Short mmCIF file of C-alpha atoms in Angstrom, two decimals:
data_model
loop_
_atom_site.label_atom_id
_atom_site.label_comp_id
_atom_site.label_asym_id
_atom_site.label_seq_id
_atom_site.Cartn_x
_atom_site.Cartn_y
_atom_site.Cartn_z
CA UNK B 1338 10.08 7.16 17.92
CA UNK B 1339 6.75 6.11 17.20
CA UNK B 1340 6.81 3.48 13.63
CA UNK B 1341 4.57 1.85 11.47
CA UNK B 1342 5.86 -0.73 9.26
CA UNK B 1343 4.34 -1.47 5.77
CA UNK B 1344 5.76 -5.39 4.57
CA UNK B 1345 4.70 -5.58 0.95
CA UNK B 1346 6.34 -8.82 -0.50
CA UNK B 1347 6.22 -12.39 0.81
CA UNK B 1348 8.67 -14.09 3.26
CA UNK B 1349 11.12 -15.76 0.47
CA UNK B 1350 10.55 -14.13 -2.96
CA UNK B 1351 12.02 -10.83 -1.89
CA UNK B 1352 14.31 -9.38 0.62
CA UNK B 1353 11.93 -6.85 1.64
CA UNK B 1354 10.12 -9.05 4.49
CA UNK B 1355 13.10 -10.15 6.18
CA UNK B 1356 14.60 -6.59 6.16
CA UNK B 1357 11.28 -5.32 7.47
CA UNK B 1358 11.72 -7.69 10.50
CA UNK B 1359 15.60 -6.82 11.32
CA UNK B 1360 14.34 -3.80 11.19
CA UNK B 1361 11.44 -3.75 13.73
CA UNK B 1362 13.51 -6.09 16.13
CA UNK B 1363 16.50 -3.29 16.08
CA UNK B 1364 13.73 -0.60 16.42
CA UNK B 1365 12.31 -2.41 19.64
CA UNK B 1366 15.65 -3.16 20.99
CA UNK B 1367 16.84 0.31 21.28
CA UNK B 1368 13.76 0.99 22.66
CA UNK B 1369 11.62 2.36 19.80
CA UNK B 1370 7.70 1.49 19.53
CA UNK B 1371 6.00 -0.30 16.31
CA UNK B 1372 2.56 0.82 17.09
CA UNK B 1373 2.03 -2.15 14.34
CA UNK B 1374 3.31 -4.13 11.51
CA UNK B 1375 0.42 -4.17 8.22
CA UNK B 1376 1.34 -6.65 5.71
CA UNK B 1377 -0.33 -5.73 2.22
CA UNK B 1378 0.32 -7.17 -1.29
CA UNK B 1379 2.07 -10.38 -1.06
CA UNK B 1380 3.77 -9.66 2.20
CA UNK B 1381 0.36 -11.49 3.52
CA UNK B 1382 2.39 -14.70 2.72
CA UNK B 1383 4.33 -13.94 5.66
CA UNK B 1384 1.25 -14.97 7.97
CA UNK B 1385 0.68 -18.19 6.62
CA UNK B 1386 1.34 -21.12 9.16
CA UNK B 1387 2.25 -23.62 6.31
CA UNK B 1388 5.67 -22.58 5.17
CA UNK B 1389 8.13 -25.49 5.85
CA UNK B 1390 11.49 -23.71 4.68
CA UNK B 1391 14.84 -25.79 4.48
CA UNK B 1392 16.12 -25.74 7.90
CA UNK B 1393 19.53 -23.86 6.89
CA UNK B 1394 16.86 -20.94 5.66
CA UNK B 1395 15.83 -18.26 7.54
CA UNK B 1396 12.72 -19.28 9.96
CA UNK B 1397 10.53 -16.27 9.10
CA UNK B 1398 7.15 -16.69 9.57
CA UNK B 1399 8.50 -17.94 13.20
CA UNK B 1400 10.86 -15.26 13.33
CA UNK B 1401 7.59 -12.76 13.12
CA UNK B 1402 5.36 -14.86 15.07
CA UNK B 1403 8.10 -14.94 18.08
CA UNK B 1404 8.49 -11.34 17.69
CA UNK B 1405 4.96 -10.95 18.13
CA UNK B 1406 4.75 -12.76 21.31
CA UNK B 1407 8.29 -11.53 23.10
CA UNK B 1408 6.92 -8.48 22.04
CA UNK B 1409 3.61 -7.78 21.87
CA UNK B 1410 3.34 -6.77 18.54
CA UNK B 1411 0.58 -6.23 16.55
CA UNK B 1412 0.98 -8.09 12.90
CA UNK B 1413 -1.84 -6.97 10.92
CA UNK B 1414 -2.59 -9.04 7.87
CA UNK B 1415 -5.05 -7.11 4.98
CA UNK B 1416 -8.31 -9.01 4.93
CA UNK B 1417 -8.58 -8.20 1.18
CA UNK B 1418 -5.25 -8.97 -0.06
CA UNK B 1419 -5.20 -11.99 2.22
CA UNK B 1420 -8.75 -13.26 0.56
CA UNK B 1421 -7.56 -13.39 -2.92
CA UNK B 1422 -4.15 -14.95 -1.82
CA UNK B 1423 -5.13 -17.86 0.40
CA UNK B 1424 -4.60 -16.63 3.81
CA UNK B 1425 -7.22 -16.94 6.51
CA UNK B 1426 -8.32 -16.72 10.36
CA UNK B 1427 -10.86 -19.66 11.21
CA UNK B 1428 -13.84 -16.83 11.08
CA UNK B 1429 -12.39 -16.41 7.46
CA UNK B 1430 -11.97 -20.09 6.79
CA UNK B 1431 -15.76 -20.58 8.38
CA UNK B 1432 -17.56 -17.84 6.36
CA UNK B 1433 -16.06 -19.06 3.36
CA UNK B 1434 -16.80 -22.82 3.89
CA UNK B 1435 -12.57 -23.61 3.54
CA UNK B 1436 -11.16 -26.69 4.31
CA UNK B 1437 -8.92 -24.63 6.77
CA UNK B 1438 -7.47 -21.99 8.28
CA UNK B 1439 -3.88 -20.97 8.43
CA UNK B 1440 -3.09 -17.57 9.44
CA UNK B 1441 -0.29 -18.29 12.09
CA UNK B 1442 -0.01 -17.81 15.42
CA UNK B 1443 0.65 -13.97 16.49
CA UNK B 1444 -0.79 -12.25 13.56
CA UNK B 1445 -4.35 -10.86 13.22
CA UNK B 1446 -6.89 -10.15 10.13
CA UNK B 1447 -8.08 -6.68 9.60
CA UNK B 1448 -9.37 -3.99 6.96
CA UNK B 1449 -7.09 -1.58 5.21
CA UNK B 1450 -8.68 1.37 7.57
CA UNK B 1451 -6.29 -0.17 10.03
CA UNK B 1452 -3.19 0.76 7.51
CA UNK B 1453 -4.54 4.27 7.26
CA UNK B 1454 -5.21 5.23 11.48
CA UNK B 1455 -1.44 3.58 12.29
CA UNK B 1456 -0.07 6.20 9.53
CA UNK B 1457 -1.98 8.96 10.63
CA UNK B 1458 -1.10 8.06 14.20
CA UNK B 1459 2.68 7.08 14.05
CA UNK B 1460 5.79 9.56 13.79
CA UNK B 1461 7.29 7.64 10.50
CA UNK B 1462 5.63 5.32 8.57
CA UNK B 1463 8.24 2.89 6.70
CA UNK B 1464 7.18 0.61 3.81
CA UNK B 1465 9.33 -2.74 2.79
CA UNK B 1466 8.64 -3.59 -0.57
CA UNK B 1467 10.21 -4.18 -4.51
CA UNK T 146 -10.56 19.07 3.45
CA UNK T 147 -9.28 17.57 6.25
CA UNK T 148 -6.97 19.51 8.95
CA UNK T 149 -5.28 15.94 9.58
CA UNK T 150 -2.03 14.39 8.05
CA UNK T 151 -0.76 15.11 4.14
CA UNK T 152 -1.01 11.71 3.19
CA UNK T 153 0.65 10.89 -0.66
CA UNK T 154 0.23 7.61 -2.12
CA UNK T 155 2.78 7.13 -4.84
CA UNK T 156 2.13 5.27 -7.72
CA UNK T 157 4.71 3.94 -9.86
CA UNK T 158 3.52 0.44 -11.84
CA UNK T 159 1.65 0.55 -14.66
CA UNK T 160 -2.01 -1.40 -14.62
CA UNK T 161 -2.76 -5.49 -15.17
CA UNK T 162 1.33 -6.56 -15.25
CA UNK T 163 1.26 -7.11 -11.54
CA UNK T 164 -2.16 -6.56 -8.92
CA UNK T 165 0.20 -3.29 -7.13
CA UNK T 166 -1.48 -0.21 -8.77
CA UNK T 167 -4.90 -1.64 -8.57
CA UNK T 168 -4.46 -2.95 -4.53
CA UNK T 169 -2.76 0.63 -4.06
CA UNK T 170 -6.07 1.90 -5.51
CA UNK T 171 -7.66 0.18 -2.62
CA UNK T 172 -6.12 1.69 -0.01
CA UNK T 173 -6.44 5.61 -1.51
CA UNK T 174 -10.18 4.76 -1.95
CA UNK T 175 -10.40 3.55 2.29
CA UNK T 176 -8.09 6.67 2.70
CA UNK T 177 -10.13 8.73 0.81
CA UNK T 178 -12.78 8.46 3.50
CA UNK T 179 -10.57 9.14 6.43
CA UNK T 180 -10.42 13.38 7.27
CA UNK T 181 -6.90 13.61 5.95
CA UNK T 182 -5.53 15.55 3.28
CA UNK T 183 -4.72 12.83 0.66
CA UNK T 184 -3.47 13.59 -2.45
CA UNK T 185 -1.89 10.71 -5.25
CA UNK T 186 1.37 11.02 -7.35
CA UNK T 187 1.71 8.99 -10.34
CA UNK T 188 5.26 8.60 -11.58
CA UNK T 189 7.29 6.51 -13.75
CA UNK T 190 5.13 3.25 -15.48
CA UNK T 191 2.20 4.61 -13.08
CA UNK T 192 1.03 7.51 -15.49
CA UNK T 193 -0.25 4.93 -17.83
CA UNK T 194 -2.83 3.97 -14.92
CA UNK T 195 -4.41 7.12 -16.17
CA UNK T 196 -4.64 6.61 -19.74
CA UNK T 197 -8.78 7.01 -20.61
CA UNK T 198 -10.52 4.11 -22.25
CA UNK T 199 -8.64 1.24 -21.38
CA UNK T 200 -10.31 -2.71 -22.18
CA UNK T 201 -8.67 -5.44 -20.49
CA UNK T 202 -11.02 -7.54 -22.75
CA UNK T 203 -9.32 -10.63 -23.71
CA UNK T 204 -6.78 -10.36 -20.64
CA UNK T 205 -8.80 -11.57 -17.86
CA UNK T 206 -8.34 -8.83 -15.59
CA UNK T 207 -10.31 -6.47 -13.66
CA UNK T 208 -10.69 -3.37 -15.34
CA UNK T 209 -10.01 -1.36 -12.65
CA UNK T 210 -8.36 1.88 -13.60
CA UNK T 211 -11.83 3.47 -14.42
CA UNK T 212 -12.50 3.12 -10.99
CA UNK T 213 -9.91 6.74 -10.57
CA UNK T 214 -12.49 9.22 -11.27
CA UNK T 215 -14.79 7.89 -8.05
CA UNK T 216 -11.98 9.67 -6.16
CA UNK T 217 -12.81 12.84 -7.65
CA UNK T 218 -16.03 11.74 -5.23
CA UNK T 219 -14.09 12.50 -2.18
CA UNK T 220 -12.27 15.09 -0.50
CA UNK T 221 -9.18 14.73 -2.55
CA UNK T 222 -6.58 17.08 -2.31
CA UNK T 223 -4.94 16.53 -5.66
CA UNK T 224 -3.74 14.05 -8.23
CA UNK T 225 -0.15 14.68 -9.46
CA UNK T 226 1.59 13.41 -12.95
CA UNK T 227 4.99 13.70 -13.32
CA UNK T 228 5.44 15.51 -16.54
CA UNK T 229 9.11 13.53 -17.64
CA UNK T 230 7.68 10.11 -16.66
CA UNK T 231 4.78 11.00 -19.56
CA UNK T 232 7.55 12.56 -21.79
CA UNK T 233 9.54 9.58 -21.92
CA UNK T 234 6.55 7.23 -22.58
CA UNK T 235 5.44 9.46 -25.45
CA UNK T 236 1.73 10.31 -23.45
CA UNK T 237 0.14 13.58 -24.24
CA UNK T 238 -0.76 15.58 -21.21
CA UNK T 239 -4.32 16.25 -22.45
CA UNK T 240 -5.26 12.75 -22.88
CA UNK T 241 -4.78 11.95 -19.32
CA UNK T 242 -8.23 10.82 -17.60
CA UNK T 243 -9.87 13.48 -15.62
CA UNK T 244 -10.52 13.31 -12.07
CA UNK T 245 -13.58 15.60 -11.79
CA UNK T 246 -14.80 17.29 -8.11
CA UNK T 247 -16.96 19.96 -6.86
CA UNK T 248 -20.54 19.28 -7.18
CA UNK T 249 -21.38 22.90 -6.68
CA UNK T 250 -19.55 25.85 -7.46
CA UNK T 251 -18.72 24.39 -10.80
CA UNK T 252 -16.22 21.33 -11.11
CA UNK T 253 -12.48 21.19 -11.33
CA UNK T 254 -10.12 18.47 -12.85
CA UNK T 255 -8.02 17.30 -9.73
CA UNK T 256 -5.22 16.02 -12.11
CA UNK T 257 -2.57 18.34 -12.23
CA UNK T 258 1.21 17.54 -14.25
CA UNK T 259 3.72 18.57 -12.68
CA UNK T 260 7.48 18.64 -13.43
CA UNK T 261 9.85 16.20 -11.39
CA UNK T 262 11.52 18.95 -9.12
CA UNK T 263 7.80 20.34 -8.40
CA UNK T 264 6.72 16.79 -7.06
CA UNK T 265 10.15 16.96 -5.08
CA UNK T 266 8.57 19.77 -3.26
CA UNK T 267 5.09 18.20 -3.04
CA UNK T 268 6.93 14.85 -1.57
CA UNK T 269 8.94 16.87 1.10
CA UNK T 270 5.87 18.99 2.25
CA UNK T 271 4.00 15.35 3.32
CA UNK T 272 3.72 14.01 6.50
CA UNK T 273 3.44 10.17 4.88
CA UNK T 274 4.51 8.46 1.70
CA UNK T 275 2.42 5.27 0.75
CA UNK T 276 4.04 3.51 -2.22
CA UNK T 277 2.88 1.06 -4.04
#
């Protein structure tokens, strides 16, 4: 099977990120494909390379960042939603004249056109959210 | 109308509380202009996105819900209420905004209320759900 997976809330307010990530791990080890992983709403907080969580938390951001590179997936972060909430590539950080960027390592900026093809082109589409 | 997917985007907040409804009104615009055959549902707090004449003067937000009717722009299939979800929150079925479409040919309202076991039907016949 063929999945898209929608991550609407951030890495540590909700339950929804981290579920979305057991998720797409199980779905690649039993040899499913995630054709790609959009995060939209808040769930753009899970591509931010500044999260320092306690260290008997759950590792998240890494967690999706190592998932990305064992497995080549593609984690799609809104350009729009990420704008307004602080998250951003160096192009980003350059056109806007920011101190910084801090998208982490493994994820990628894009429009929302990128939400709509992987839906139209996946089997299921599965969205994590409140 | 497109041949492609049946596409539904659900929406189920209401307007200003949280930024959902209006970044879900995002993506159905971007979808709008993809050949699909999109429609919208609007259930539960999300029918009062479609209440006419709303000012957020004062609040400090974007008044965004105005910005409905530019789908009627596109090639929208249909926008759905759920006829309990107004029931229960005392809205009147003809003061819903219209969604106007057909330039020629003379123009139809795309909003259409619906009961909750007709949108059951309309949810199972999609090939994807978008929720906000």
């Amino acid at each position: 099977m063929n999945f898209v997976v929608v991550v609407n809330e951030g890495p540590y307010q909700h339950q929804a990120s981290y579920t979305a990530y057991r998720f797409t791990r199980s779905a690649l080890e039993k040899g499913h494909k995630i054709m790609r992983v959009f995060f939209y709403h808040d769930g753009v907080n899970n591509g931010t390379s500044l999260t320092v969580p306690p260290q008997d938390e759950p590792q998240i951001v890494k967690q999706w960042c190592q998932l990305a590179q064992d497995r080549d997936l593609d984690l799609v972060v809104c350009v729009a939603a990420a704008q307004r909430r602080g998250i951003m590539d160096h192009r980003e950080a350059e056109r806007h004249e920011l101190s910084a960027p801090n998208l982490a390592p493994g994820f990628r900026i894009a429009g929302l056109g990128q939400l709509i093809d992987a839906s139209i082109d996946a089997e299921r589409l599965l969205v994590f959210g409140d | 109308m497109g041949d492609g997917k049946k596409i539904l985007f659900i929406n189920r907040r209401g307007p200003y509380g949280t930024i959902y409804a209006q970044e879900a009104l995002e993506v159905a615009l971007v979808g709008a202009v993809f050949d699909q055959k999109i429609s919208l549902a609007f259930i539960d707090d999300g029918v009062f996105l479609l209440r006419p004449g709303q000012s957020t003067v004062g609040l400090q937000m974007k008044q965004f819900t105005a910005a409905y009717r530019a789908l009627g722009d596109f090639e929208i299939h249909r926008v759905y209420v759920e006829r309990e979800s107004l029931q229960v929150r005392g809205m009147k079925e003809e003061n819903l905004m219209e969604i106007v479409t057909g330039p020629d040919g003379g123009t139809r309202n795309l909003v259409k209320v619906v009961s909750s076991v007709e949108l059951m039907d309309v949810i199972h016949s999609q090939d994807v759900l978008l929720n906000d």
